[in-house]
CSV table of C-alpha atoms in Angstrom, one decimal:
chain,number,residue,atom,x,y,z
A,26,MET,CA,206.0,135.1,132.0
A,27,ASP,CA,207.3,139.1,131.5
A,28,TYR,CA,204.0,140.7,130.7
A,29,VAL,CA,200.4,140.6,132.4
A,30,LEU,CA,198.2,142.0,129.7
A,31,LYS,CA,198.0,141.1,125.4
A,32,THR,CA,195.8,142.3,123.4
A,33,GLU,CA,195.4,140.5,119.8
A,34,LYS,CA,193.5,142.8,117.5
A,35,LEU,CA,190.5,143.4,119.8
A,36,THR,CA,187.4,145.2,118.4
A,37,LYS,CA,184.5,146.4,119.6
A,38,GLU,CA,181.4,147.6,116.6
A,39,TYR,CA,178.2,149.2,117.7
A,40,SER,CA,176.0,149.9,115.2
A,41,HIS,CA,178.1,148.6,112.3
A,42,THR,CA,180.7,151.2,114.2
A,43,LYS,CA,184.4,150.3,115.5
A,44,VAL,CA,184.8,152.6,118.9
A,45,VAL,CA,187.6,149.9,119.4
A,46,ASP,CA,189.5,148.9,115.8
A,47,SER,CA,191.5,145.8,115.9
A,48,ILE,CA,194.0,147.6,119.1
A,49,SER,CA,196.7,145.0,119.8
A,50,VAL,CA,199.0,145.8,122.8
A,51,THR,CA,201.1,144.5,125.8
A,52,VAL,CA,201.5,145.9,129.1
A,53,LYS,CA,205.2,144.8,130.5
A,54,GLN,CA,205.2,143.8,133.7
A,55,GLY,CA,206.7,146.6,135.7
A,56,ASP,CA,205.1,148.8,133.3
A,57,ILE,CA,203.2,152.3,134.3
A,58,TYR,CA,201.7,151.9,130.8
A,59,GLY,CA,200.1,155.5,129.2
A,60,PHE,CA,197.0,155.2,127.4
A,61,VAL,CA,196.6,158.2,125.2
A,62,GLY,CA,193.4,159.7,122.9
A,63,LYS,CA,191.4,162.2,123.3
A,64,ASN,CA,187.8,161.9,124.4
A,65,GLY,CA,185.5,159.7,122.9
A,66,ALA,CA,189.0,157.6,121.3
A,67,GLY,CA,187.8,154.5,122.7
A,68,LYS,CA,190.1,153.9,125.9
A,69,THR,CA,187.1,153.9,128.3
A,70,THR,CA,185.1,150.7,126.2
A,71,PHE,CA,189.3,148.7,125.9
A,72,ILE,CA,189.3,148.6,129.3
A,73,ARG,CA,185.3,148.0,129.7
A,74,ILE,CA,186.4,145.0,127.4
A,75,VAL,CA,189.5,143.8,129.7
A,76,LEU,CA,187.8,143.9,132.6
A,77,GLY,CA,184.8,141.7,131.8
A,78,LEU,CA,182.5,144.4,131.3
A,79,ALA,CA,181.8,144.0,128.2
A,80,ASN,CA,182.4,141.9,125.3
A,81,GLN,CA,184.6,141.5,122.2
A,82,THR,CA,183.4,141.6,118.4
A,83,GLU,CA,186.3,140.2,117.9
A,84,GLY,CA,189.8,139.6,118.9
A,85,THR,CA,191.3,138.4,121.7
A,86,PHE,CA,193.5,139.1,124.9
A,87,GLU,CA,195.3,137.4,128.2
A,88,PHE,CA,196.7,138.4,131.4
A,89,PHE,CA,200.2,136.7,132.8
A,90,GLY,CA,201.0,135.0,130.3
A,91,GLY,CA,197.9,133.2,129.7
A,92,GLU,CA,196.7,132.8,133.6
A,93,ASN,CA,192.8,131.3,133.3
A,94,LEU,CA,190.9,134.4,132.9
A,95,LEU,CA,188.7,134.0,136.6
A,96,GLN,CA,191.7,133.5,138.2
A,97,ALA,CA,193.8,136.8,136.8
A,98,ARG,CA,191.2,138.8,137.4
A,99,LYS,CA,191.5,138.1,141.5
A,100,HIS,CA,194.7,139.9,140.7
A,101,ILE,CA,193.7,142.6,138.3
A,102,GLY,CA,192.5,146.7,140.7
A,103,SER,CA,190.5,149.0,138.8
A,104,LEU,CA,188.8,151.9,138.4
A,105,ILE,CA,186.8,153.4,135.7
A,106,GLU,CA,186.0,156.9,135.5
A,107,SER,CA,184.5,158.6,138.8
A,108,PRO,CA,185.1,156.5,141.8
A,109,ALA,CA,181.8,154.2,142.9
A,110,LEU,CA,181.9,156.0,147.1
A,111,TYR,CA,179.5,155.6,149.4
A,112,THR,CA,179.2,159.4,149.8
A,113,ASN,CA,178.3,159.5,153.8
A,114,MET,CA,180.8,157.2,155.0
A,115,THR,CA,184.0,157.7,156.1
A,116,ALA,CA,187.2,156.4,153.5
A,117,ARG,CA,188.0,153.6,156.6
A,118,GLU,CA,184.5,152.5,156.3
A,119,ASN,CA,184.2,152.9,152.3
A,120,LEU,CA,187.2,150.7,152.5
A,121,ASN,CA,186.0,148.5,155.3
A,122,MET,CA,182.6,147.6,153.5
A,123,PHE,CA,184.1,147.0,149.7
A,124,CYS,CA,187.0,144.3,151.7
A,125,THR,CA,183.1,142.4,152.8
A,126,MET,CA,182.1,142.2,149.2
A,127,LEU,CA,185.1,141.6,147.5
A,128,GLY,CA,185.4,138.7,151.2
A,129,THR,CA,188.6,140.0,151.6
A,130,ASP,CA,191.3,140.4,155.0
A,131,LYS,CA,190.1,143.9,156.8
A,132,LYS,CA,193.6,143.6,158.2
A,133,GLU,CA,195.2,145.6,154.6
A,134,ILE,CA,193.1,148.5,155.1
A,135,ASP,CA,195.5,150.2,157.5
A,136,THR,CA,197.9,149.7,155.0
A,137,ILE,CA,196.2,151.5,152.0
A,138,LEU,CA,195.2,154.1,153.4
A,139,GLU,CA,198.7,154.5,155.0
A,140,THR,CA,199.3,154.0,150.5
A,141,VAL,CA,197.0,156.7,149.4
A,142,GLY,CA,197.5,159.7,152.0
A,143,LEU,CA,194.3,159.1,153.6
A,144,VAL,CA,195.3,157.9,157.0
A,145,ASP,CA,194.6,160.6,158.8
A,146,THR,CA,191.0,161.7,157.7
A,147,GLY,CA,188.8,160.4,160.5
A,148,LYS,CA,185.2,160.7,160.6
A,149,LYS,CA,185.3,162.7,157.9
A,150,LYS,CA,182.5,162.2,155.4
A,151,ALA,CA,183.5,161.0,151.5
A,152,ARG,CA,181.3,163.7,150.4
A,153,ASP,CA,183.6,166.6,152.3
A,154,PHE,CA,186.7,165.2,150.6
A,155,SER,CA,188.3,166.9,147.8
A,156,LEU,CA,188.0,165.1,143.9
A,157,GLY,CA,191.6,164.1,144.6
A,158,MET,CA,191.1,163.0,147.5
A,159,LYS,CA,187.8,160.6,146.1
A,160,GLN,CA,190.3,159.7,142.9
A,161,ARG,CA,192.9,159.1,145.9
A,162,LEU,CA,190.2,156.6,147.6
A,163,GLY,CA,189.2,155.3,144.3
A,164,ILE,CA,192.3,153.8,143.4
A,165,GLY,CA,192.4,153.2,147.3
A,166,MET,CA,189.5,150.4,146.5
A,167,ALA,CA,191.0,148.9,143.4
A,168,LEU,CA,194.2,148.2,145.9
A,169,VAL,CA,191.9,145.8,148.1
A,170,GLY,CA,193.4,142.6,147.7
A,171,ASP,CA,197.2,143.6,146.5
A,172,PRO,CA,196.8,143.2,143.2
A,173,ASP,CA,199.4,143.3,140.7
A,174,PHE,CA,198.2,144.9,138.1
A,175,LEU,CA,196.1,148.4,138.8
A,176,ILE,CA,194.4,149.2,135.5
A,177,LEU,CA,193.1,153.5,135.9
A,178,ASP,CA,190.9,155.1,133.4
A,179,GLU,CA,191.1,158.9,133.8
A,180,PRO,CA,192.5,158.7,137.3
A,181,ILE,CA,193.5,162.4,136.9
A,182,ASN,CA,190.6,163.9,135.1
A,183,GLY,CA,189.3,167.3,136.4
A,184,LEU,CA,191.5,167.5,138.9
A,185,ASP,CA,193.5,171.1,139.9
A,186,PRO,CA,197.2,171.0,139.9
A,187,THR,CA,197.9,170.1,144.0
A,188,GLY,CA,195.3,166.5,142.7
A,189,ILE,CA,197.4,166.0,140.1
A,190,VAL,CA,200.8,166.5,141.7
A,191,GLU,CA,199.1,163.6,144.9
A,192,ILE,CA,198.3,160.8,142.4
A,193,ARG,CA,200.8,161.4,139.8
A,194,GLU,CA,203.1,160.5,143.3
A,195,LEU,CA,201.2,158.1,144.4
A,196,LEU,CA,201.3,156.0,141.2
A,197,LEU,CA,205.6,156.5,141.5
A,198,LYS,CA,204.8,154.5,145.1
A,199,LEU,CA,202.7,152.1,143.8
A,200,LYS,CA,205.1,151.2,140.4
A,201,ASN,CA,208.7,151.1,143.7
A,202,GLN,CA,206.3,148.7,145.7
A,203,GLY,CA,206.1,146.4,142.7
A,204,LYS,CA,202.7,147.2,140.6
A,205,THR,CA,202.2,147.3,137.2
A,206,ILE,CA,200.0,150.3,135.8
A,207,PHE,CA,198.3,150.7,133.0
A,208,ILE,CA,196.2,154.3,132.7
A,209,SER,CA,194.2,156.0,130.3
A,210,SER,CA,194.7,159.8,130.3
A,211,HIS,CA,194.8,162.6,127.7
A,212,TYR,CA,196.8,164.7,129.7
A,213,LEU,CA,199.7,164.2,127.9
A,214,GLY,CA,202.2,166.0,129.8
A,215,GLU,CA,201.7,164.5,133.3
A,216,LEU,CA,201.7,160.7,131.4
A,217,GLU,CA,205.3,161.7,130.2
A,218,LYS,CA,206.2,162.6,133.6
A,219,ILE,CA,205.4,159.2,135.3
A,220,ALA,CA,204.9,156.5,131.9
A,221,THR,CA,207.3,153.8,131.0
A,222,ARG,CA,205.8,152.7,128.4
A,223,TYR,CA,202.7,154.1,126.2
A,224,GLY,CA,199.9,153.2,123.6
A,225,ILE,CA,198.5,156.5,121.4
A,226,ILE,CA,195.4,155.7,119.7
A,227,ALA,CA,193.1,157.9,117.4
A,228,LYS,CA,189.5,157.0,116.3
A,229,GLY,CA,189.7,153.1,118.0
A,230,ARG,CA,193.1,152.0,116.4
A,231,LEU,CA,196.7,152.2,117.9
A,232,VAL,CA,198.8,154.8,115.9
A,233,GLU,CA,201.6,153.7,117.8
A,234,GLU,CA,203.1,151.7,120.7
A,235,LEU,CA,206.7,152.7,122.3
A,236,THR,CA,208.8,152.9,125.1
A,237,ALA,CA,209.1,156.4,127.2
A,238,GLU,CA,213.3,156.4,125.4
A,239,GLU,CA,211.5,155.6,122.1
A,240,LEU,CA,209.3,159.1,122.7
A,241,SER,CA,212.5,160.6,124.6
A,242,LYS,CA,214.6,160.0,121.1
A,243,LYS,CA,212.0,161.8,118.6
A,244,CYS,CA,210.7,164.9,120.9
A,245,GLY,CA,213.5,167.2,121.8
A,246,LYS,CA,215.4,170.2,119.9
A,247,ARG,CA,214.1,170.5,116.7
A,248,THR,CA,214.9,173.3,113.5
A,249,VAL,CA,211.2,174.7,111.8
A,250,ILE,CA,212.0,175.6,108.5
A,251,LYS,CA,208.7,176.9,106.4
A,252,THR,CA,209.0,176.9,103.0
A,253,ASN,CA,206.6,177.2,99.9
A,254,ASN,CA,207.4,173.9,98.7
A,255,ALA,CA,207.6,171.0,101.4
A,256,GLU,CA,209.1,167.6,99.6
A,257,ALA,CA,212.0,169.5,96.9
A,258,ALA,CA,213.0,171.0,101.0
A,259,LYS,CA,213.0,168.1,103.1
A,260,GLU,CA,215.2,166.7,99.6
A,261,ILE,CA,217.5,169.5,99.8
A,262,VAL,CA,217.8,169.4,103.2
A,263,SER,CA,218.3,165.9,103.9
A,264,LYS,CA,221.6,165.5,101.4
A,265,PHE,CA,223.1,169.0,103.0
A,266,LEU,CA,223.5,168.2,106.3
A,267,GLY,CA,223.5,164.2,105.6
A,268,THR,CA,220.7,163.2,107.7
A,269,ASP,CA,217.6,161.8,107.4
A,270,LYS,CA,216.1,163.1,110.5
A,271,VAL,CA,214.0,165.2,108.6
A,272,SER,CA,210.3,165.3,108.0
A,273,ILE,CA,207.4,167.0,106.8
A,274,GLY,CA,204.6,168.3,109.2
A,275,THR,CA,200.6,167.9,108.1
A,276,ASP,CA,200.6,171.6,107.7
A,277,GLY,CA,203.7,171.2,105.2
A,278,THR,CA,206.2,172.3,107.5
A,279,LEU,CA,209.7,170.9,107.6
A,280,TYR,CA,210.6,169.5,110.7
A,281,VAL,CA,214.5,168.6,111.6
A,282,GLN,CA,215.6,166.6,114.4
A,283,ASP,CA,218.0,168.5,116.5
A,284,THR,CA,219.4,171.7,115.8
A,285,ILE,CA,221.1,173.5,113.1
A,286,SER,CA,224.5,174.9,113.5
A,287,ASP,CA,224.7,177.3,110.2
A,288,ILE,CA,221.1,178.1,109.7
A,289,GLY,CA,222.4,180.2,106.8
A,290,ALA,CA,224.3,177.9,104.9
A,291,VAL,CA,220.6,176.1,104.7
A,292,THR,CA,219.1,179.5,103.8
A,293,ASN,CA,221.5,179.3,101.3
A,294,GLU,CA,220.9,176.1,99.9
A,295,LEU,CA,217.1,176.0,99.5
A,296,PHE,CA,217.6,179.6,97.9
A,297,LYS,CA,219.9,178.4,95.5
A,298,ALA,CA,218.1,176.0,94.4
A,299,GLY,CA,214.1,178.7,94.2
A,300,ILE,CA,212.7,177.5,97.1
A,301,VAL,CA,211.5,180.8,99.4
A,302,VAL,CA,212.1,180.4,102.8
A,303,SER,CA,209.3,181.8,104.9
A,304,GLY,CA,210.4,181.5,108.4
A,305,ILE,CA,213.3,178.6,110.0
A,306,SER,CA,214.0,178.8,113.9
A,307,ASP,CA,214.8,176.5,115.9
A,308,ASP,CA,212.2,174.4,118.6
A,309,GLU,CA,211.3,172.2,121.0
A,310,ASN,CA,209.6,169.0,120.5
A,311,SER,CA,207.3,168.6,123.7
A,312,ALA,CA,205.7,164.8,124.1
A,313,GLU,CA,202.4,166.8,123.7
A,314,ASP,CA,203.7,167.9,120.2
A,315,TYR,CA,204.3,164.5,119.7
A,316,PHE,CA,201.4,162.7,121.1
A,317,ILE,CA,199.1,165.5,118.9
A,318,LYS,CA,200.7,164.9,115.6
A,319,ARG,CA,200.2,161.1,115.9
A,320,MET,CA,196.5,161.6,116.9
A,321,GLU,CA,195.4,163.4,114.6
A,322,GLU,CA,196.9,162.1,111.5
A,323,GLN,CA,193.8,159.0,112.1
């Protein structure tokens, strides 16, 4: 078994509108899988389906190489949107209550509190926690029963920079403990720091699935060229530089992967072909730029 979640053309339709449209993803064991998309893209609906909180209209999904679905879900912890906390209880009391509900050993509570950094909160009630502390307690509740797979829906949404760093460090700690993590988010720059694999979703459809290494190759330094004829310029630049790493953006801007050592020579080549160059410069193509571009292509 090399995957913990696999979906095939998973679809959910409401009132003749497909909010999840034929999504096929593979979350491999040991991944931090970043499920990237704008608000309303269908991320939460997808998660609710695989957790059994909503029924799919079409398609299939399975966990842990096809393990019985009821048994598989016993090895999955989840946090969907805001954690459901008893605000008049302490962190320990919340975990104690959750262990009682799930019928699990309460001996794990101390370990969970240590893992999520809430061991020193004492008698402080959850209502007095910062948003970051509440999110960490929510993740702690997802850890009850020592699941192999965590599904977290927007766990850093609304957090301040300190809270975001705390969650990032916690997720990396959990990965090092052997957990596989599926995390949905629209915080693109933050996901880039922790994810090993990505699924990009837009308007209910999976735009692309790629590894962190593949994303890295698509990003990095590039030369940006603005002309009055992008198609012709692309052909000329590709031939002159002997590369196929030239693309055209949605606004007609030309992008050359990596930087061009002799910009003057390229400009002159375009000029000889009668193409007007209105701008040429080096640029850093970030992962966030790439994600946004892919999400807007739908």
